[in-house]
Amino acid sequence: MSIPPYNPPPGNYYAAPPPPAKSGSGGCWKVGGIGCAVLLVLAIIGGVVAVRSVKDQIAHPVKGSILGTAVSAGKAGMDGALIQKAIVNYHTEKGKYPASLMVLVEDGSLDGKRLHNDLDDSLDPAHQSWRYFPPKEGDPDTTPILEEPYHVTVGNKTQPGRITILLNGKSGPNSSAGQ
C-alpha cells in the first residue's frame, strides 16, 4: 500500500497573523501620564527651590522675614543661655554676681560677640543687645536676669517681641525684668 501524497489546504500557515487593530483609548492614558510626569518634575523643582530658600534663611537670616527673625531669635536664645551660664559660674567662683556683662568679657568668661545679635537694630557689633539685671543674693531661680527686646515687621505691621532668660537658665515670660 502506498501513502497518498500530502496536499496542504490553500494558505500560508507559517506566516505571523496580522497585528490587532489599535485601540483609540491609548492616547488618553498617554496624555495623562505625560501630564503627571510634568507635574512631578515641577513639584521636585519647587521643593528644591523651597529647601534652598530655607537653608539660605538659616545661614543668612533676613530680619524683615518671619523665618529670618525666628532663626535670629533662636540663635540669640542660645547666646542668652551661654551668658546665663557665665553669670552663674562667675557667682559660683567669686561669691557674687557680676555688676555688668562686660565684667564677664574682661574676666575671659564670655566671648564679647555673644552680647550682640542679629535681632538688634544697631549694626555696631560693640553694642550690647542683651539687657542685664543683676540678681540679688538669695533671689529665686525664676528671677529674670537677661532680656532681649526686638520687633518683627511684616508688611506694615510691627509686633514687639522679647526673649527673657531666668536665673535658672530657662526662658521666662515675655515681660520686662526691669519693671
Coordinates of N, CA and C in Angstrom, one line a residue:
M1 N 0.8 -1.1 0.0 CA 0.0 0.0 0.0 C 0.8 1.2 0.0
S2 N 0.4 2.1 -0.6 CA 1.2 3.3 -0.8 C 0.5 4.5 0.0
I3 N 1.4 5.4 0.4 CA 0.9 6.6 1.1 C 0.5 7.7 0.1
P4 N -0.7 8.2 0.2 CA -1.1 9.2 -0.7 C -0.3 10.5 -0.5
P5 N 0.0 11.2 -1.5 CA 0.8 12.5 -1.3 C 0.0 13.5 -0.4
Y6 N 0.8 14.3 0.4 CA 0.1 15.3 1.2 C -0.1 16.5 0.4
N7 N -1.3 16.9 0.5 CA -1.7 18.2 -0.2 C -2.3 19.1 0.8
P8 N -1.5 20.1 1.3 CA -2.0 21.0 2.3 C -3.1 21.9 1.7
P9 N -4.0 22.3 2.6 CA -5.0 23.2 2.1 C -4.4 24.6 1.7
P10 N -5.1 25.3 0.9 CA -4.5 26.5 0.4 C -4.3 27.5 1.6
G11 N -3.3 28.4 1.5 CA -3.0 29.4 2.6 C -1.6 29.1 3.2
N12 N -1.0 30.2 3.8 CA 0.3 30.1 4.4 C 0.2 30.0 5.9
Y13 N 0.5 28.8 6.4 CA 0.3 28.6 7.9 C 1.5 29.0 8.7
Y14 N 2.6 29.3 8.0 CA 3.8 29.7 8.7 C 4.0 31.2 8.8
A15 N 3.2 32.0 8.3 CA 3.3 33.5 8.4 C 2.6 33.9 9.7
A16 N 3.1 35.0 10.3 CA 2.5 35.6 11.5 C 1.2 36.2 11.2
P17 N 0.3 36.1 12.1 CA -1.0 36.7 11.9 C -0.9 38.2 11.9
P18 N -1.8 38.9 11.3 CA -1.7 40.4 11.2 C -1.9 41.0 12.6
P19 N -1.2 42.2 12.9 CA -1.3 42.8 14.2 C -2.8 43.2 14.5
P20 N -3.1 43.2 15.8 CA -4.5 43.7 16.1 C -4.7 45.2 15.8
A21 N -5.9 45.6 15.6 CA -6.2 47.0 15.3 C -5.9 47.8 16.6
K22 N -5.4 49.0 16.4 CA -5.1 49.9 17.5 C -6.4 50.4 18.1
S23 N -6.3 50.5 19.5 CA -7.5 51.0 20.2 C -7.4 52.5 20.3
G24 N -8.4 53.2 20.3 CA -8.5 54.7 20.3 C -8.3 55.2 21.7
S25 N -8.3 54.4 22.8 CA -8.3 54.9 24.2 C -6.9 55.1 24.7
G26 N -5.8 54.6 24.0 CA -4.5 54.7 24.5 C -4.0 56.1 24.5
G27 N -4.4 57.0 23.7 CA -4.0 58.4 23.7 C -4.3 59.1 25.0
C28 N -5.4 58.8 25.5 CA -5.9 59.5 26.8 C -4.9 59.1 27.9
W29 N -4.5 57.9 28.0 CA -3.6 57.4 29.0 C -2.2 58.1 28.8
K30 N -1.8 58.2 27.6 CA -0.5 58.9 27.3 C -0.5 60.3 27.8
V31 N -1.6 61.1 27.4 CA -1.7 62.5 27.8 C -1.7 62.6 29.3
G32 N -2.4 61.7 30.0 CA -2.5 61.7 31.5 C -1.1 61.4 32.1
G33 N -0.4 60.4 31.5 CA 0.9 60.1 32.1 C 1.9 61.2 31.9
I34 N 1.9 61.8 30.7 CA 2.8 62.9 30.4 C 2.5 64.1 31.4
G35 N 1.2 64.4 31.6 CA 0.8 65.4 32.5 C 1.2 65.2 33.9
C36 N 1.1 64.0 34.4 CA 1.6 63.6 35.7 C 3.1 63.7 35.8
A37 N 3.8 63.3 34.8 CA 5.2 63.4 34.8 C 5.7 64.9 34.9
V38 N 5.0 65.8 34.1 CA 5.3 67.2 34.1 C 5.0 67.8 35.5
L39 N 3.9 67.4 36.1 CA 3.6 67.9 37.5 C 4.6 67.4 38.5
L40 N 5.0 66.2 38.4 CA 6.0 65.6 39.3 C 7.4 66.4 39.2
V41 N 7.8 66.7 37.9 CA 9.0 67.4 37.7 C 8.9 68.8 38.3
L42 N 7.8 69.5 38.1 CA 7.5 70.8 38.7 C 7.5 70.8 40.2
A43 N 6.9 69.8 40.8 CA 6.9 69.7 42.2 C 8.3 69.5 42.8
I44 N 9.1 68.7 42.1 CA 10.5 68.5 42.5 C 11.3 69.8 42.5
I45 N 11.2 70.5 41.4 CA 11.8 71.8 41.2 C 11.4 72.8 42.3
G46 N 10.1 72.8 42.6 CA 9.6 73.7 43.6 C 10.1 73.3 45.0
G47 N 10.2 72.0 45.3 CA 10.7 71.5 46.5 C 12.2 71.9 46.7
V48 N 13.0 71.8 45.7 CA 14.4 72.1 45.7 C 14.5 73.6 46.0
V49 N 13.7 74.5 45.3 CA 13.8 75.9 45.5 C 13.4 76.3 46.9
A50 N 12.4 75.6 47.5 CA 11.9 75.9 48.8 C 13.0 75.5 49.8
V51 N 13.6 74.4 49.7 CA 14.6 73.9 50.6 C 15.8 74.8 50.6
R52 N 16.2 75.2 49.4 CA 17.4 76.2 49.2 C 17.1 77.5 49.9
S53 N 15.8 78.0 49.8 CA 15.4 79.2 50.4 C 15.5 79.2 51.9
V54 N 15.0 78.1 52.4 CA 15.0 77.9 53.9 C 16.5 77.8 54.4
K55 N 17.3 77.0 53.7 CA 18.7 76.9 54.1 C 19.4 78.3 54.0
D56 N 19.1 79.1 53.0 CA 19.7 80.4 52.9 C 19.2 81.3 54.0
Q57 N 18.0 81.2 54.4 CA 17.5 82.0 55.6 C 18.1 81.6 56.9
I58 N 18.4 80.3 57.0 CA 19.1 79.8 58.2 C 20.5 80.3 58.3
A59 N 21.2 80.2 57.1 CA 22.6 80.7 57.1 C 22.7 82.2 57.1
H60 N 21.8 82.9 56.5 CA 21.9 84.4 56.5 C 20.5 84.9 56.7
P61 N 20.0 85.0 58.0 CA 18.7 85.4 58.3 C 18.4 86.8 57.9
V62 N 17.3 87.1 57.3 CA 16.8 88.4 56.9 C 15.8 88.9 58.0
K63 N 16.1 90.0 58.6 CA 15.3 90.4 59.8 C 13.9 90.7 59.4
G64 N 13.6 91.2 58.2 CA 12.3 91.5 57.8 C 11.4 90.4 57.5
S65 N 11.9 89.1 57.5 CA 11.0 88.0 57.3 C 10.7 87.2 58.6
I66 N 9.6 86.6 58.6 CA 9.3 85.8 59.8 C 10.3 84.7 60.1
L67 N 10.6 84.0 59.0 CA 11.6 82.9 59.2 C 12.9 83.4 59.7
G68 N 13.4 84.5 59.0 CA 14.7 85.1 59.4 C 14.7 85.6 60.9
T69 N 13.6 86.2 61.3 CA 13.5 86.6 62.7 C 13.5 85.4 63.6
A70 N 12.8 84.4 63.3 CA 12.7 83.2 64.1 C 14.1 82.5 64.3
V71 N 14.9 82.5 63.2 CA 16.2 81.9 63.2 C 17.1 82.8 64.1
S72 N 17.0 84.1 63.9 CA 17.8 85.1 64.7 C 17.4 84.9 66.2
A73 N 16.1 84.8 66.5 CA 15.7 84.6 67.9 C 16.2 83.3 68.5
G74 N 16.3 82.3 67.7 CA 16.8 81.0 68.2 C 18.3 81.1 68.5
K75 N 19.1 81.8 67.6 CA 20.5 82.0 67.9 C 20.7 82.9 69.1
A76 N 19.9 83.9 69.2 CA 20.0 84.8 70.4 C 19.7 84.1 71.6
G77 N 18.7 83.2 71.6 CA 18.3 82.4 72.8 C 19.5 81.5 73.2
M78 N 20.2 80.9 72.3 CA 21.3 80.1 72.6 C 22.4 80.9 73.2
D79 N 22.7 82.1 72.7 CA 23.7 83.1 73.3 C 23.2 83.4 74.7
G80 N 22.0 83.7 74.9 CA 21.5 84.1 76.2 C 21.7 82.9 77.2
A81 N 21.6 81.7 76.8 CA 21.8 80.6 77.7 C 23.3 80.5 78.0
L82 N 24.2 80.8 77.1 CA 25.6 80.8 77.4 C 26.0 82.0 78.3
I83 N 25.3 83.1 78.1 CA 25.6 84.3 79.0 C 25.1 83.9 80.4
Q84 N 23.9 83.3 80.6 CA 23.4 82.9 81.9 C 24.4 81.9 82.6
K85 N 24.9 81.0 81.8 CA 25.9 80.0 82.4 C 27.1 80.8 82.9
A86 N 27.6 81.7 82.1 CA 28.8 82.5 82.6 C 28.5 83.3 83.8
I87 N 27.2 83.8 83.9 CA 26.8 84.6 85.1 C 26.8 83.7 86.3
V88 N 26.2 82.5 86.2 CA 26.1 81.5 87.3 C 27.5 81.0 87.7
N89 N 28.4 80.7 86.7 CA 29.7 80.3 87.0 C 30.5 81.4 87.7
Y90 N 30.4 82.6 87.3 CA 31.0 83.7 87.9 C 30.6 83.8 89.4
H91 N 29.3 83.7 89.7 CA 28.8 83.7 91.0 C 29.4 82.6 91.9
T92 N 29.5 81.4 91.3 CA 30.0 80.2 92.0 C 31.5 80.5 92.3
E93 N 32.2 81.0 91.4 CA 33.7 81.3 91.7 C 34.0 82.4 92.6
K94 N 33.2 83.5 92.4 CA 33.5 84.8 93.1 C 32.6 85.0 94.3
G95 N 31.5 84.3 94.4 CA 30.6 84.5 95.5 C 29.7 85.7 95.4
K96 N 29.7 86.3 94.2 CA 28.8 87.5 93.9 C 28.5 87.5 92.4
Y97 N 27.5 88.2 92.0 CA 27.1 88.2 90.6 C 27.9 89.4 90.0
P98 N 28.2 89.3 88.7 CA 28.9 90.3 88.0 C 28.1 91.6 88.0
A99 N 28.7 92.7 88.1 CA 28.0 94.0 88.1 C 27.5 94.3 86.7
S100 N 28.2 93.8 85.6 CA 27.8 94.1 84.3 C 28.2 92.9 83.4
L101 N 27.7 92.8 82.2 CA 28.1 91.7 81.3 C 29.6 91.9 80.8
M102 N 30.0 93.2 80.8 CA 31.4 93.5 80.4 C 32.4 92.9 81.3
V103 N 32.0 92.7 82.6 CA 32.9 92.1 83.6 C 33.2 90.7 83.2
L104 N 32.2 90.0 82.6 CA 32.4 88.6 82.1 C 33.4 88.5 80.9
V105 N 33.3 89.6 80.1 CA 34.1 89.6 78.9 C 35.6 89.9 79.4
E106 N 35.7 90.9 80.2 CA 37.0 91.3 80.7 C 37.7 90.1 81.5
D107 N 36.8 89.4 82.2 CA 37.3 88.2 83.0 C 37.7 87.0 82.1
G108 N 37.3 87.0 80.9 CA 37.6 85.9 80.0 C 36.6 84.8 80.1
S109 N 35.5 85.0 80.8 CA 34.4 84.0 80.9 C 33.5 84.0 79.8
L110 N 33.5 85.0 79.0 CA 32.5 85.1 77.9 C 33.1 85.8 76.7
D111 N 32.8 85.3 75.5 CA 33.2 86.0 74.3 C 32.3 87.2 74.1
G112 N 32.8 88.4 73.9 CA 32.1 89.6 73.7 C 31.1 89.6 72.6
K113 N 31.4 88.7 71.6 CA 30.5 88.6 70.4 C 29.1 88.1 70.8
R114 N 29.0 87.4 71.9 CA 27.7 86.9 72.4 C 26.7 88.0 72.9
L115 N 27.3 89.1 73.1 CA 26.5 90.2 73.7 C 25.7 91.0 72.6
H116 N 26.0 90.8 71.4 CA 25.3 91.4 70.3 C 24.8 90.4 69.4
N117 N 23.5 90.6 68.9 CA 22.9 89.6 68.0 C 22.2 90.2 66.8
D118 N 21.7 89.4 65.9 CA 21.0 89.9 64.7 C 19.6 90.5 65.0
L119 N 19.1 90.4 66.1 CA 17.8 91.0 66.5 C 17.9 92.5 66.8
D120 N 19.1 92.9 67.1 CA 19.4 94.3 67.5 C 19.3 95.2 66.3
D121 N 18.7 96.3 66.4 CA 18.6 97.3 65.3 C 19.9 98.0 65.1
S122 N 20.8 98.0 66.1 CA 22.1 98.6 66.0 C 23.0 97.7 65.2
L123 N 23.7 98.1 64.2 CA 24.6 97.3 63.4 C 26.0 97.3 64.0
D124 N 26.2 98.1 65.1 CA 27.5 98.2 65.7 C 27.7 96.9 66.5
P125 N 28.8 96.1 66.2 CA 29.0 94.9 66.9 C 29.4 95.1 68.3
A126 N 29.9 96.3 68.7 CA 30.2 96.6 70.1 C 29.0 96.9 70.9
H127 N 27.9 97.1 70.3 CA 26.6 97.4 71.0 C 26.1 96.2 71.7
Q128 N 25.7 96.3 73.0 CA 25.2 95.2 73.7 C 23.7 95.1 73.4
S129 N 23.3 93.9 72.9 CA 21.9 93.7 72.6 C 21.1 93.3 73.9
W130 N 21.8 92.5 74.8 CA 21.2 92.0 76.0 C 21.1 93.0 77.1
R131 N 20.0 93.1 77.8 CA 19.9 93.9 79.0 C 20.1 92.9 80.2
Y132 N 21.0 93.4 81.1 CA 21.3 92.5 82.2 C 20.8 93.1 83.5
F133 N 20.1 92.3 84.3 CA 19.5 92.8 85.6 C 20.2 91.9 86.6
P134 N 21.3 92.4 87.3 CA 22.0 91.6 88.3 C 21.1 91.2 89.4
P135 N 21.0 89.9 89.6 CA 20.1 89.4 90.7 C 20.8 89.7 92.1
K136 N 19.9 89.8 93.1 CA 20.4 90.0 94.5 C 20.7 88.6 95.1
E137 N 21.6 88.5 96.0 CA 21.9 87.3 96.7 C 20.6 86.8 97.3
G138 N 20.3 85.5 97.1 CA 19.0 84.9 97.6 C 17.8 85.0 96.7
D139 N 17.9 85.7 95.6 CA 16.8 85.8 94.7 C 16.4 84.4 94.2
P140 N 15.1 84.1 94.0 CA 14.7 82.8 93.5 C 15.2 82.5 92.1
D141 N 15.3 81.2 91.7 CA 15.7 80.8 90.4 C 14.9 81.3 89.3
T142 N 13.7 81.8 89.5 CA 12.8 82.3 88.5 C 13.0 83.8 88.3
T143 N 14.0 84.4 88.8 CA 14.3 85.8 88.7 C 14.8 86.1 87.2
P144 N 14.2 87.0 86.5 CA 14.7 87.3 85.2 C 16.1 88.1 85.3
I145 N 17.1 87.6 84.5 CA 18.4 88.3 84.6 C 18.8 88.9 83.2
L146 N 18.3 88.3 82.2 CA 18.6 88.8 80.8 C 17.4 89.0 80.0
E147 N 17.4 90.1 79.2 CA 16.3 90.4 78.3 C 16.8 90.9 77.0
E148 N 16.2 90.5 75.9 CA 16.5 90.9 74.6 C 15.2 91.4 73.9
P149 N 14.9 92.7 73.9 CA 13.7 93.2 73.2 C 14.0 93.3 71.7
Y150 N 13.0 92.9 70.9 CA 13.1 93.1 69.5 C 11.8 93.3 68.9
H151 N 11.7 93.5 67.6 CA 10.4 93.7 67.0 C 10.5 93.0 65.6
V152 N 9.3 92.6 65.2 CA 9.2 91.9 63.9 C 8.3 92.8 63.0
T153 N 8.8 93.2 61.8 CA 7.9 94.0 60.9 C 7.6 93.1 59.7
V154 N 6.4 92.9 59.5 CA 5.9 92.1 58.4 C 4.8 93.0 57.7
G155 N 5.1 93.3 56.5 CA 4.2 94.3 55.8 C 4.3 95.6 56.4
N156 N 3.2 96.1 56.9 CA 3.2 97.4 57.5 C 3.0 97.3 59.0
K157 N 2.9 96.1 59.5 CA 2.7 95.8 61.0 C 3.9 95.5 61.7
T158 N 4.1 96.1 62.8 CA 5.3 95.8 63.7 C 4.8 95.2 65.0
Q159 N 5.3 94.0 65.3 CA 5.0 93.3 66.5 C 6.2 93.3 67.5
P160 N 6.0 93.7 68.7 CA 7.2 93.6 69.6 C 7.4 92.2 70.1
G161 N 8.6 91.9 70.4 CA 8.9 90.6 71.0 C 10.0 90.7 72.1
R162 N 10.2 89.7 72.8 CA 11.2 89.8 73.9 C 11.6 88.4 74.3
I163 N 12.9 88.2 74.4 CA 13.5 87.0 75.0 C 13.9 87.3 76.4
T164 N 13.5 86.5 77.3 CA 13.8 86.7 78.7 C 14.4 85.4 79.2
I165 N 15.6 85.5 79.9 CA 16.3 84.4 80.4 C 16.3 84.5 81.9
L166 N 15.9 83.4 82.6 CA 15.8 83.5 84.1 C 17.1 83.0 84.7
L167 N 17.2 83.2 86.0 CA 18.5 82.8 86.7 C 18.7 81.3 86.6
N168 N 17.7 80.5 86.5 CA 17.8 79.1 86.4 C 18.1 78.6 84.9
G169 N 18.2 79.6 84.0 CA 18.6 79.2 82.6 C 17.4 79.0 81.7
K170 N 16.2 79.0 82.2 CA 15.0 78.8 81.4 C 14.5 80.1 80.8
S171 N 13.7 80.0 79.8 CA 13.1 81.1 79.2 C 12.0 81.6 80.1
G172 N 11.9 82.9 80.3 CA 10.8 83.4 81.2 C 9.7 84.0 80.4
P173 N 8.7 84.5 81.2 CA 7.6 85.2 80.5 C 8.1 86.4 79.7
N174 N 7.3 86.8 78.7 CA 7.7 87.9 77.9 C 7.3 89.2 78.6
S175 N 7.8 89.5 79.8 CA 7.5 90.7 80.4 C 8.9 91.3 80.8
S176 N 8.9 92.6 81.0 CA 10.1 93.3 81.3 C 10.6 93.0 82.6
A177 N 11.9 92.6 82.7 CA 12.5 92.2 84.0 C 12.8 93.4 84.9
G178 N 13.0 94.6 84.2 CA 13.3 95.8 85.0 C 12.2 96.5 85.6
Q179 N 11.0 96.1 85.4 CA 9.8 96.8 85.9 C 9.4 96.2 87.2

